[in-house]
Amino acid sequence: LQLDENILRYLLSKRPQELRISNCPRLAHFGPAILIACPTITRLRIQGIPFTSVGIEHVARGFLSLYGRITEFSLRDCGLDDNAAAILAECLPHAYDLAGVNLSENNSTSRGLVPILDALACMRIAKLNMSGNPLRETGVAALATFLGKCASLQVLAIDLVDMGNAGIERLAMAVRHNRTLRELHI
């Protein structure tokens, strides 16, 4: 089955609560805003779609149109770089019911991570997955600061992240003082 815009529109007309799309590069080109134009979607999981900067802007605009209905959001392995992460960070505060974010296996460094963490820090985020991103010591230090600000995070996944000794020490200190974290995946 070749997924195109018309098929996707038809599927969305069925008003699903969850939308999962994996490894469909064609979606990166025809305006990903259609992906979240369905008002019933509360869980959006997109994997393996190499979004362009224009594509991520479409996703961000569609995300804004949901006015807080999204509770889980994943853009795993979508090639998000720091510029795309900054665009995404601008719309995150509008997702006030967001509880889970998966941005694993992208190209986001600490420069892209910091605006996202700043946006999520005042939210009731319970799960954050940044595994497989080139965060290094600076990004892990930003995560440690985030752990000090976020009063709701229960699960943090940072598997396959080069942390360095200084990053590990800062993270260990933050985990020790955090009262809500129940799972740490490293």
Short mmCIF file of N, CA and C in Angstrom, two decimals:
data_model
loop_
_atom_site.label_atom_id
_atom_site.label_comp_id
_atom_site.label_asym_id
_atom_site.label_seq_id
_atom_site.Cartn_x
_atom_site.Cartn_y
_atom_site.Cartn_z
N LEU A 1 0.85 -1.19 0.00
CA LEU A 1 0.00 0.00 0.00
C LEU A 1 0.89 1.24 0.00
N GLN A 2 0.71 2.10 -0.97
CA GLN A 2 1.42 3.37 -1.03
C GLN A 2 0.59 4.42 -0.31
N LEU A 3 1.09 4.90 0.80
CA LEU A 3 0.36 5.90 1.56
C LEU A 3 0.53 7.26 0.89
N ASP A 4 -0.57 7.86 0.51
CA ASP A 4 -0.50 9.21 -0.05
C ASP A 4 -1.47 10.09 0.72
N GLU A 5 -1.54 11.34 0.33
CA GLU A 5 -2.34 12.31 1.06
C GLU A 5 -3.82 11.92 1.13
N ASN A 6 -4.38 11.42 0.05
CA ASN A 6 -5.80 11.05 0.02
C ASN A 6 -6.10 9.87 0.95
N ILE A 7 -5.23 8.87 0.94
CA ILE A 7 -5.43 7.73 1.84
C ILE A 7 -5.34 8.18 3.29
N LEU A 8 -4.36 9.02 3.58
CA LEU A 8 -4.21 9.52 4.95
C LEU A 8 -5.42 10.34 5.37
N ARG A 9 -5.92 11.19 4.48
CA ARG A 9 -7.13 11.97 4.80
C ARG A 9 -8.31 11.04 5.11
N TYR A 10 -8.45 9.97 4.33
CA TYR A 10 -9.53 9.02 4.57
C TYR A 10 -9.36 8.36 5.94
N LEU A 11 -8.15 7.90 6.24
CA LEU A 11 -7.90 7.26 7.53
C LEU A 11 -8.19 8.21 8.69
N LEU A 12 -7.79 9.47 8.55
CA LEU A 12 -8.04 10.46 9.60
C LEU A 12 -9.52 10.80 9.74
N SER A 13 -10.28 10.61 8.67
CA SER A 13 -11.72 10.87 8.75
C SER A 13 -12.41 9.89 9.69
N LYS A 14 -11.75 8.80 10.03
CA LYS A 14 -12.29 7.82 10.97
C LYS A 14 -12.08 8.25 12.42
N ARG A 15 -11.43 9.41 12.60
CA ARG A 15 -11.26 10.06 13.89
C ARG A 15 -10.52 9.20 14.93
N PRO A 16 -9.31 8.76 14.60
CA PRO A 16 -8.56 7.94 15.56
C PRO A 16 -8.04 8.77 16.72
N GLN A 17 -7.76 8.09 17.85
CA GLN A 17 -7.16 8.76 18.98
C GLN A 17 -5.64 8.68 18.92
N GLU A 18 -5.14 7.67 18.23
CA GLU A 18 -3.70 7.51 18.12
C GLU A 18 -3.32 7.37 16.65
N LEU A 19 -2.23 8.02 16.29
CA LEU A 19 -1.72 7.92 14.93
C LEU A 19 -0.26 7.52 15.00
N ARG A 20 0.06 6.37 14.40
CA ARG A 20 1.44 5.88 14.32
C ARG A 20 1.81 5.73 12.86
N ILE A 21 2.87 6.38 12.46
CA ILE A 21 3.35 6.27 11.09
C ILE A 21 4.84 6.01 11.14
N SER A 22 5.26 4.95 10.48
CA SER A 22 6.68 4.59 10.48
C SER A 22 7.22 4.46 9.07
N ASN A 23 8.42 4.98 8.89
CA ASN A 23 9.20 4.75 7.68
C ASN A 23 8.42 5.01 6.39
N CYS A 24 7.83 6.17 6.30
CA CYS A 24 7.09 6.57 5.11
C CYS A 24 7.64 7.92 4.65
N PRO A 25 8.81 7.92 3.98
CA PRO A 25 9.48 9.17 3.63
C PRO A 25 8.64 10.11 2.79
N ARG A 26 7.68 9.59 2.07
CA ARG A 26 6.84 10.42 1.22
C ARG A 26 6.08 11.48 2.03
N LEU A 27 5.75 11.15 3.27
CA LEU A 27 5.01 12.10 4.11
C LEU A 27 5.81 13.36 4.42
N ALA A 28 7.12 13.27 4.34
CA ALA A 28 7.96 14.44 4.64
C ALA A 28 7.80 15.52 3.58
N HIS A 29 7.24 15.18 2.45
CA HIS A 29 7.19 16.12 1.33
C HIS A 29 5.81 16.74 1.07
N PHE A 30 4.71 16.07 1.45
CA PHE A 30 3.42 16.63 1.05
C PHE A 30 2.68 17.38 2.14
N GLY A 31 3.39 17.86 3.10
CA GLY A 31 2.75 18.71 4.10
C GLY A 31 2.31 17.94 5.31
N PRO A 32 3.23 17.65 6.25
CA PRO A 32 2.91 16.86 7.42
C PRO A 32 1.85 17.46 8.34
N ALA A 33 1.41 18.69 8.08
CA ALA A 33 0.34 19.25 8.93
C ALA A 33 -0.91 18.40 8.86
N ILE A 34 -1.10 17.71 7.76
CA ILE A 34 -2.27 16.84 7.64
C ILE A 34 -2.25 15.75 8.71
N LEU A 35 -1.05 15.39 9.16
CA LEU A 35 -0.92 14.32 10.14
C LEU A 35 -1.64 14.65 11.45
N ILE A 36 -1.67 15.92 11.80
CA ILE A 36 -2.28 16.26 13.08
C ILE A 36 -3.46 17.21 12.91
N ALA A 37 -4.09 17.12 11.77
CA ALA A 37 -5.27 17.93 11.52
C ALA A 37 -6.53 17.29 12.10
N CYS A 38 -6.40 16.06 12.54
CA CYS A 38 -7.55 15.33 13.09
C CYS A 38 -7.70 15.70 14.57
N PRO A 39 -8.82 16.29 14.95
CA PRO A 39 -8.98 16.78 16.33
C PRO A 39 -9.09 15.69 17.39
N THR A 40 -9.25 14.43 17.00
CA THR A 40 -9.39 13.37 18.00
C THR A 40 -8.06 12.76 18.41
N ILE A 41 -7.00 13.08 17.71
CA ILE A 41 -5.70 12.48 18.02
C ILE A 41 -5.15 13.04 19.33
N THR A 42 -4.81 12.12 20.23
CA THR A 42 -4.17 12.50 21.49
C THR A 42 -2.75 11.94 21.58
N ARG A 43 -2.48 10.90 20.80
CA ARG A 43 -1.15 10.29 20.79
C ARG A 43 -0.64 10.27 19.35
N LEU A 44 0.47 10.94 19.12
CA LEU A 44 1.05 11.04 17.79
C LEU A 44 2.46 10.46 17.82
N ARG A 45 2.67 9.39 17.03
CA ARG A 45 3.97 8.73 17.00
C ARG A 45 4.42 8.60 15.55
N ILE A 46 5.47 9.33 15.23
CA ILE A 46 6.02 9.31 13.88
C ILE A 46 7.46 8.83 13.98
N GLN A 47 7.81 7.87 13.15
CA GLN A 47 9.16 7.29 13.22
C GLN A 47 9.73 7.13 11.82
N GLY A 48 10.99 7.50 11.68
CA GLY A 48 11.72 7.22 10.46
C GLY A 48 11.30 8.05 9.26
N ILE A 49 10.73 9.22 9.48
CA ILE A 49 10.37 10.11 8.38
C ILE A 49 11.34 11.28 8.41
N PRO A 50 12.19 11.40 7.41
CA PRO A 50 13.21 12.46 7.42
C PRO A 50 12.63 13.83 7.09
N PHE A 51 12.09 14.49 8.08
CA PHE A 51 11.46 15.79 7.86
C PHE A 51 12.47 16.85 7.45
N THR A 52 12.09 17.65 6.50
CA THR A 52 12.86 18.84 6.13
C THR A 52 12.49 19.94 7.12
N SER A 53 13.17 21.08 7.07
CA SER A 53 12.80 22.18 7.97
C SER A 53 11.39 22.66 7.67
N VAL A 54 10.98 22.63 6.40
CA VAL A 54 9.61 23.00 6.05
C VAL A 54 8.63 21.99 6.63
N GLY A 55 8.99 20.72 6.55
CA GLY A 55 8.13 19.67 7.11
C GLY A 55 7.93 19.81 8.60
N ILE A 56 9.00 20.11 9.33
CA ILE A 56 8.87 20.26 10.78
C ILE A 56 8.07 21.51 11.12
N GLU A 57 8.14 22.54 10.29
CA GLU A 57 7.30 23.72 10.50
C GLU A 57 5.83 23.35 10.33
N HIS A 58 5.52 22.50 9.35
CA HIS A 58 4.14 22.03 9.18
C HIS A 58 3.67 21.25 10.41
N VAL A 59 4.55 20.38 10.90
CA VAL A 59 4.20 19.60 12.09
C VAL A 59 3.96 20.53 13.27
N ALA A 60 4.83 21.53 13.44
CA ALA A 60 4.68 22.48 14.55
C ALA A 60 3.37 23.25 14.44
N ARG A 61 3.03 23.70 13.24
CA ARG A 61 1.76 24.43 13.06
C ARG A 61 0.56 23.54 13.36
N GLY A 62 0.62 22.30 12.88
CA GLY A 62 -0.46 21.36 13.18
C GLY A 62 -0.55 21.07 14.66
N PHE A 63 0.61 20.96 15.30
CA PHE A 63 0.68 20.73 16.73
C PHE A 63 -0.03 21.86 17.48
N LEU A 64 0.22 23.09 17.05
CA LEU A 64 -0.42 24.26 17.65
C LEU A 64 -1.93 24.21 17.49
N SER A 65 -2.40 23.67 16.36
CA SER A 65 -3.84 23.64 16.11
C SER A 65 -4.58 22.68 17.04
N LEU A 66 -3.86 21.82 17.72
CA LEU A 66 -4.51 20.86 18.60
C LEU A 66 -4.84 21.43 19.98
N TYR A 67 -4.36 22.61 20.28
CA TYR A 67 -4.70 23.32 21.52
C TYR A 67 -4.63 22.43 22.76
N GLY A 68 -3.54 21.72 22.89
CA GLY A 68 -3.32 20.98 24.13
C GLY A 68 -3.89 19.58 24.19
N ARG A 69 -4.45 19.07 23.12
CA ARG A 69 -5.05 17.74 23.19
C ARG A 69 -4.03 16.61 23.14
N ILE A 70 -2.83 16.87 22.66
CA ILE A 70 -1.81 15.82 22.56
C ILE A 70 -1.27 15.48 23.95
N THR A 71 -1.29 14.18 24.28
CA THR A 71 -0.73 13.72 25.55
C THR A 71 0.59 13.00 25.37
N GLU A 72 0.79 12.38 24.20
CA GLU A 72 2.05 11.71 23.89
C GLU A 72 2.48 12.11 22.49
N PHE A 73 3.77 12.38 22.35
CA PHE A 73 4.30 12.89 21.09
C PHE A 73 5.65 12.26 20.82
N SER A 74 5.82 11.68 19.64
CA SER A 74 7.09 11.06 19.29
C SER A 74 7.49 11.42 17.87
N LEU A 75 8.71 11.88 17.72
CA LEU A 75 9.33 12.08 16.41
C LEU A 75 10.66 11.32 16.42
N ARG A 76 10.56 10.03 16.61
CA ARG A 76 11.76 9.19 16.72
C ARG A 76 12.39 8.97 15.35
N ASP A 77 13.69 9.16 15.29
CA ASP A 77 14.47 8.90 14.08
C ASP A 77 13.92 9.66 12.87
N CYS A 78 13.66 10.94 13.06
CA CYS A 78 13.14 11.78 11.97
C CYS A 78 14.16 12.80 11.49
N GLY A 79 15.41 12.65 11.89
CA GLY A 79 16.46 13.53 11.41
C GLY A 79 16.38 14.94 11.94
N LEU A 80 15.76 15.13 13.11
CA LEU A 80 15.62 16.47 13.66
C LEU A 80 16.98 17.02 14.08
N ASP A 81 17.35 18.13 13.50
CA ASP A 81 18.58 18.80 13.89
C ASP A 81 18.25 19.91 14.89
N ASP A 82 19.23 20.70 15.23
CA ASP A 82 19.03 21.76 16.24
C ASP A 82 18.02 22.81 15.78
N ASN A 83 18.02 23.16 14.51
CA ASN A 83 17.06 24.16 14.01
C ASN A 83 15.64 23.63 14.10
N ALA A 84 15.44 22.37 13.74
CA ALA A 84 14.11 21.77 13.84
C ALA A 84 13.67 21.67 15.30
N ALA A 85 14.62 21.36 16.18
CA ALA A 85 14.30 21.28 17.61
C ALA A 85 13.85 22.64 18.14
N ALA A 86 14.48 23.71 17.67
CA ALA A 86 14.09 25.06 18.10
C ALA A 86 12.67 25.40 17.64
N ILE A 87 12.34 25.01 16.41
CA ILE A 87 10.97 25.23 15.89
C ILE A 87 9.97 24.46 16.74
N LEU A 88 10.30 23.22 17.05
CA LEU A 88 9.43 22.39 17.87
C LEU A 88 9.26 22.97 19.27
N ALA A 89 10.34 23.48 19.83
CA ALA A 89 10.29 24.04 21.19
C ALA A 89 9.31 25.21 21.29
N GLU A 90 9.17 25.97 20.22
CA GLU A 90 8.26 27.11 20.24
C GLU A 90 6.80 26.70 20.40
N CYS A 91 6.43 25.52 19.91
CA CYS A 91 5.03 25.12 20.00
C CYS A 91 4.73 24.24 21.21
N LEU A 92 5.74 23.70 21.87
CA LEU A 92 5.50 22.80 23.00
C LEU A 92 4.69 23.43 24.14
N PRO A 93 4.89 24.70 24.51
CA PRO A 93 4.10 25.26 25.61
C PRO A 93 2.59 25.24 25.36
N HIS A 94 2.18 25.11 24.11
CA HIS A 94 0.76 25.06 23.80
C HIS A 94 0.16 23.68 24.01
N ALA A 95 1.01 22.70 24.26
CA ALA A 95 0.55 21.33 24.50
C ALA A 95 0.53 21.08 26.00
N TYR A 96 -0.38 21.75 26.69
CA TYR A 96 -0.37 21.75 28.15
C TYR A 96 -0.74 20.42 28.78
N ASP A 97 -1.29 19.45 28.03
CA ASP A 97 -1.58 18.12 28.56
C ASP A 97 -0.52 17.10 28.18
N LEU A 98 0.57 17.55 27.61
CA LEU A 98 1.63 16.65 27.16
C LEU A 98 2.28 15.95 28.33
N ALA A 99 2.31 14.62 28.29
CA ALA A 99 2.90 13.85 29.37
C ALA A 99 4.10 13.02 28.92
N GLY A 100 4.21 12.76 27.62
CA GLY A 100 5.31 11.95 27.12
C GLY A 100 5.88 12.49 25.83
N VAL A 101 7.21 12.58 25.76
CA VAL A 101 7.90 13.09 24.57
C VAL A 101 9.04 12.13 24.22
N ASN A 102 9.07 11.70 22.97
CA ASN A 102 10.15 10.85 22.49
C ASN A 102 10.80 11.53 21.29
N LEU A 103 12.00 12.01 21.47
CA LEU A 103 12.77 12.62 20.39
C LEU A 103 14.08 11.85 20.19
N SER A 104 14.04 10.55 20.41
CA SER A 104 15.23 9.72 20.34
C SER A 104 15.70 9.52 18.91
N GLU A 105 16.99 9.20 18.81
CA GLU A 105 17.64 8.83 17.55
C GLU A 105 17.53 9.92 16.48
N ASN A 106 17.70 11.15 16.88
CA ASN A 106 17.72 12.28 15.96
C ASN A 106 19.12 12.88 15.95
N ASN A 107 19.25 14.07 15.43
CA ASN A 107 20.55 14.73 15.36
C ASN A 107 20.61 15.96 16.26
N SER A 108 19.83 15.97 17.32
CA SER A 108 19.76 17.13 18.20
C SER A 108 20.92 17.12 19.19
N THR A 109 21.66 18.21 19.23
CA THR A 109 22.74 18.36 20.19
C THR A 109 22.20 19.16 21.38
N SER A 110 23.09 19.57 22.26
CA SER A 110 22.66 20.36 23.41
C SER A 110 22.04 21.68 22.96
N ARG A 111 22.51 22.23 21.83
CA ARG A 111 21.96 23.50 21.34
C ARG A 111 20.46 23.37 21.01
N GLY A 112 20.05 22.24 20.48
CA GLY A 112 18.64 22.02 20.19
C GLY A 112 17.85 21.54 21.39
N LEU A 113 18.56 20.87 22.30
CA LEU A 113 17.89 20.31 23.47
C LEU A 113 17.46 21.37 24.49
N VAL A 114 18.29 22.37 24.71
CA VAL A 114 18.01 23.37 25.74
C VAL A 114 16.66 24.07 25.55
N PRO A 115 16.31 24.56 24.35
CA PRO A 115 14.99 25.19 24.20
C PRO A 115 13.83 24.21 24.45
N ILE A 116 14.02 22.96 24.09
CA ILE A 116 12.98 21.95 24.35
C ILE A 116 12.83 21.73 25.84
N LEU A 117 13.94 21.59 26.55
CA LEU A 117 13.88 21.38 27.99
C LEU A 117 13.28 22.59 28.70
N ASP A 118 13.62 23.78 28.25
CA ASP A 118 13.04 25.00 28.84
C ASP A 118 11.53 25.00 28.67
N ALA A 119 11.06 24.57 27.50
CA ALA A 119 9.61 24.54 27.25
C ALA A 119 8.93 23.47 28.09
N LEU A 120 9.59 22.34 28.29
CA LEU A 120 8.99 21.22 29.03
C LEU A 120 9.08 21.38 30.54
N ALA A 121 10.00 22.20 31.03
CA ALA A 121 10.27 22.28 32.46
C ALA A 121 9.06 22.69 33.29
N CYS A 122 8.21 23.53 32.74
CA CYS A 122 7.05 24.00 33.51
C CYS A 122 5.80 23.17 33.22
N MET A 123 5.94 22.12 32.44
CA MET A 123 4.79 21.28 32.11
C MET A 123 4.76 20.06 33.02
N ARG A 124 3.70 19.28 32.94
CA ARG A 124 3.56 18.07 33.74
C ARG A 124 4.07 16.86 32.94
N ILE A 125 5.27 16.97 32.42
CA ILE A 125 5.85 15.91 31.60
C ILE A 125 6.26 14.74 32.49
N ALA A 126 5.86 13.52 32.13
CA ALA A 126 6.17 12.35 32.93
C ALA A 126 7.27 11.49 32.30
N LYS A 127 7.35 11.49 30.95
CA LYS A 127 8.34 10.66 30.25
C LYS A 127 9.06 11.49 29.20
N LEU A 128 10.39 11.36 29.18
CA LEU A 128 11.20 12.04 28.18
C LEU A 128 12.25 11.07 27.67
N ASN A 129 12.29 10.88 26.36
CA ASN A 129 13.27 10.00 25.74
C ASN A 129 14.11 10.80 24.76
N MET A 130 15.39 10.95 25.08
CA MET A 130 16.35 11.65 24.21
C MET A 130 17.48 10.70 23.82
N SER A 131 17.26 9.41 23.90
CA SER A 131 18.28 8.41 23.60
C SER A 131 18.82 8.56 22.18
N GLY A 132 20.10 8.26 22.03
CA GLY A 132 20.70 8.23 20.71
C GLY A 132 20.94 9.57 20.06
N ASN A 133 20.87 10.65 20.80
CA ASN A 133 21.18 11.99 20.28
C ASN A 133 22.59 12.38 20.73
N PRO A 134 23.31 13.16 19.92
CA PRO A 134 24.68 13.56 20.29
C PRO A 134 24.70 14.70 21.30
N LEU A 135 24.23 14.42 22.51
CA LEU A 135 24.09 15.46 23.54
C LEU A 135 25.41 15.83 24.20
N ARG A 136 26.25 14.85 24.44
CA ARG A 136 27.55 15.03 25.08
C ARG A 136 27.41 15.66 26.48
N GLU A 137 28.51 16.12 27.04
CA GLU A 137 28.51 16.64 28.41
C GLU A 137 27.59 17.85 28.57
N THR A 138 27.60 18.75 27.60
CA THR A 138 26.79 19.96 27.70
C THR A 138 25.30 19.63 27.72
N GLY A 139 24.88 18.71 26.88
CA GLY A 139 23.48 18.31 26.84
C GLY A 139 23.05 17.59 28.10
N VAL A 140 23.93 16.74 28.62
CA VAL A 140 23.62 16.03 29.86
C VAL A 140 23.55 17.02 31.03
N ALA A 141 24.40 18.05 31.01
CA ALA A 141 24.33 19.10 32.03
C ALA A 141 22.99 19.82 31.95
N ALA A 142 22.50 20.07 30.72
CA ALA A 142 21.18 20.70 30.55
C ALA A 142 20.08 19.78 31.08
N LEU A 143 20.22 18.47 30.86
CA LEU A 143 19.24 17.51 31.41
C LEU A 143 19.27 17.52 32.94
N ALA A 144 20.45 17.64 33.51
CA ALA A 144 20.57 17.70 34.97
C ALA A 144 19.86 18.93 35.52
N THR A 145 20.04 20.06 34.86
CA THR A 145 19.34 21.29 35.27
C THR A 145 17.83 21.11 35.13
N PHE A 146 17.41 20.47 34.04
CA PHE A 146 15.99 20.18 33.81
C PHE A 146 15.41 19.33 34.94
N LEU A 147 16.18 18.33 35.38
CA LEU A 147 15.70 17.47 36.48
C LEU A 147 15.46 18.27 37.75
N GLY A 148 16.23 19.32 37.95
CA GLY A 148 16.03 20.18 39.11
C GLY A 148 14.80 21.05 39.01
N LYS A 149 14.37 21.36 37.78
CA LYS A 149 13.21 22.23 37.56
C LYS A 149 11.90 21.47 37.42
N CYS A 150 11.96 20.29 36.81
CA CYS A 150 10.74 19.55 36.48
C CYS A 150 10.27 18.74 37.68
N ALA A 151 9.07 19.03 38.13
CA ALA A 151 8.54 18.38 39.32
C ALA A 151 7.64 17.19 39.00
N SER A 152 7.65 16.72 37.75
CA SER A 152 6.75 15.62 37.40
C SER A 152 7.42 14.48 36.63
N LEU A 153 8.66 14.65 36.20
CA LEU A 153 9.31 13.64 35.36
C LEU A 153 9.51 12.34 36.13
N GLN A 154 9.00 11.25 35.56
CA GLN A 154 9.12 9.94 36.18
C GLN A 154 10.07 9.01 35.43
N VAL A 155 10.18 9.21 34.10
CA VAL A 155 11.04 8.35 33.27
C VAL A 155 11.90 9.22 32.38
N LEU A 156 13.21 9.01 32.44
CA LEU A 156 14.16 9.69 31.57
C LEU A 156 15.00 8.64 30.87
N ALA A 157 14.97 8.64 29.53
CA ALA A 157 15.76 7.69 28.75
C ALA A 157 16.82 8.46 27.97
N ILE A 158 18.07 8.14 28.26
CA ILE A 158 19.20 8.75 27.53
C ILE A 158 20.20 7.66 27.16
N ASP A 159 19.70 6.53 26.71
CA ASP A 159 20.55 5.44 26.24
C ASP A 159 21.40 5.94 25.07
N LEU A 160 22.56 5.38 24.92
CA LEU A 160 23.43 5.66 23.77
C LEU A 160 23.77 7.14 23.63
N VAL A 161 23.95 7.81 24.76
CA VAL A 161 24.37 9.21 24.76
C VAL A 161 25.76 9.28 25.39
N ASP A 162 26.71 9.87 24.67
CA ASP A 162 28.05 10.06 25.20
C ASP A 162 27.99 11.20 26.23
N MET A 163 28.13 10.84 27.51
CA MET A 163 27.94 11.82 28.58
C MET A 163 29.22 12.42 29.11
N GLY A 164 30.32 11.72 29.03
CA GLY A 164 31.55 12.20 29.63
C GLY A 164 31.47 12.13 31.15
N ASN A 165 32.61 12.16 31.81
CA ASN A 165 32.64 12.05 33.27
C ASN A 165 31.93 13.20 33.97
N ALA A 166 32.15 14.43 33.50
CA ALA A 166 31.51 15.59 34.12
C ALA A 166 29.99 15.52 33.97
N GLY A 167 29.54 15.08 32.81
CA GLY A 167 28.10 14.94 32.59
C GLY A 167 27.48 13.90 33.50
N ILE A 168 28.16 12.78 33.66
CA ILE A 168 27.67 11.72 34.55
C ILE A 168 27.59 12.21 35.99
N GLU A 169 28.60 12.96 36.43
CA GLU A 169 28.60 13.48 37.80
C GLU A 169 27.43 14.45 38.02
N ARG A 170 27.20 15.36 37.08
CA ARG A 170 26.09 16.32 37.22
C ARG A 170 24.75 15.60 37.21
N LEU A 171 24.63 14.60 36.33
CA LEU A 171 23.38 13.85 36.25
C LEU A 171 23.14 13.08 37.54
N ALA A 172 24.18 12.46 38.08
CA ALA A 172 24.04 11.71 39.34
C ALA A 172 23.58 12.62 40.48
N MET A 173 24.13 13.81 40.55
CA MET A 173 23.73 14.77 41.58
C MET A 173 22.27 15.17 41.41
N ALA A 174 21.86 15.42 40.18
CA ALA A 174 20.47 15.82 39.91
C ALA A 174 19.50 14.69 40.23
N VAL A 175 19.86 13.47 39.87
CA VAL A 175 19.00 12.32 40.16
C VAL A 175 18.86 12.14 41.66
N ARG A 176 19.93 12.33 42.38
CA ARG A 176 19.90 12.18 43.83
C ARG A 176 18.91 13.16 44.48
N HIS A 177 18.80 14.36 43.93
CA HIS A 177 17.93 15.38 44.52
C HIS A 177 16.52 15.41 43.94
N ASN A 178 16.29 14.70 42.85
CA ASN A 178 14.97 14.67 42.22
C ASN A 178 14.05 13.73 42.99
N ARG A 179 12.83 14.18 43.24
CA ARG A 179 11.87 13.39 44.04
C ARG A 179 10.88 12.58 43.20
N THR A 180 10.81 12.85 41.91
CA THR A 180 9.77 12.19 41.09
C THR A 180 10.30 11.12 40.15
N LEU A 181 11.58 11.14 39.80
CA LEU A 181 12.13 10.22 38.83
C LEU A 181 12.11 8.78 39.36
N ARG A 182 11.48 7.90 38.59
CA ARG A 182 11.36 6.49 38.98
C ARG A 182 12.22 5.58 38.10
N GLU A 183 12.45 6.01 36.85
CA GLU A 183 13.24 5.19 35.92
C GLU A 183 14.24 6.07 35.20
N LEU A 184 15.47 5.60 35.13
CA LEU A 184 16.52 6.27 34.37
C LEU A 184 17.16 5.23 33.46
N HIS A 185 17.06 5.43 32.17
CA HIS A 185 17.61 4.50 31.18
C HIS A 185 18.88 5.12 30.60
N ILE A 186 20.04 4.52 30.93
CA ILE A 186 21.31 5.02 30.40
C ILE A 186 22.12 3.88 29.82
#
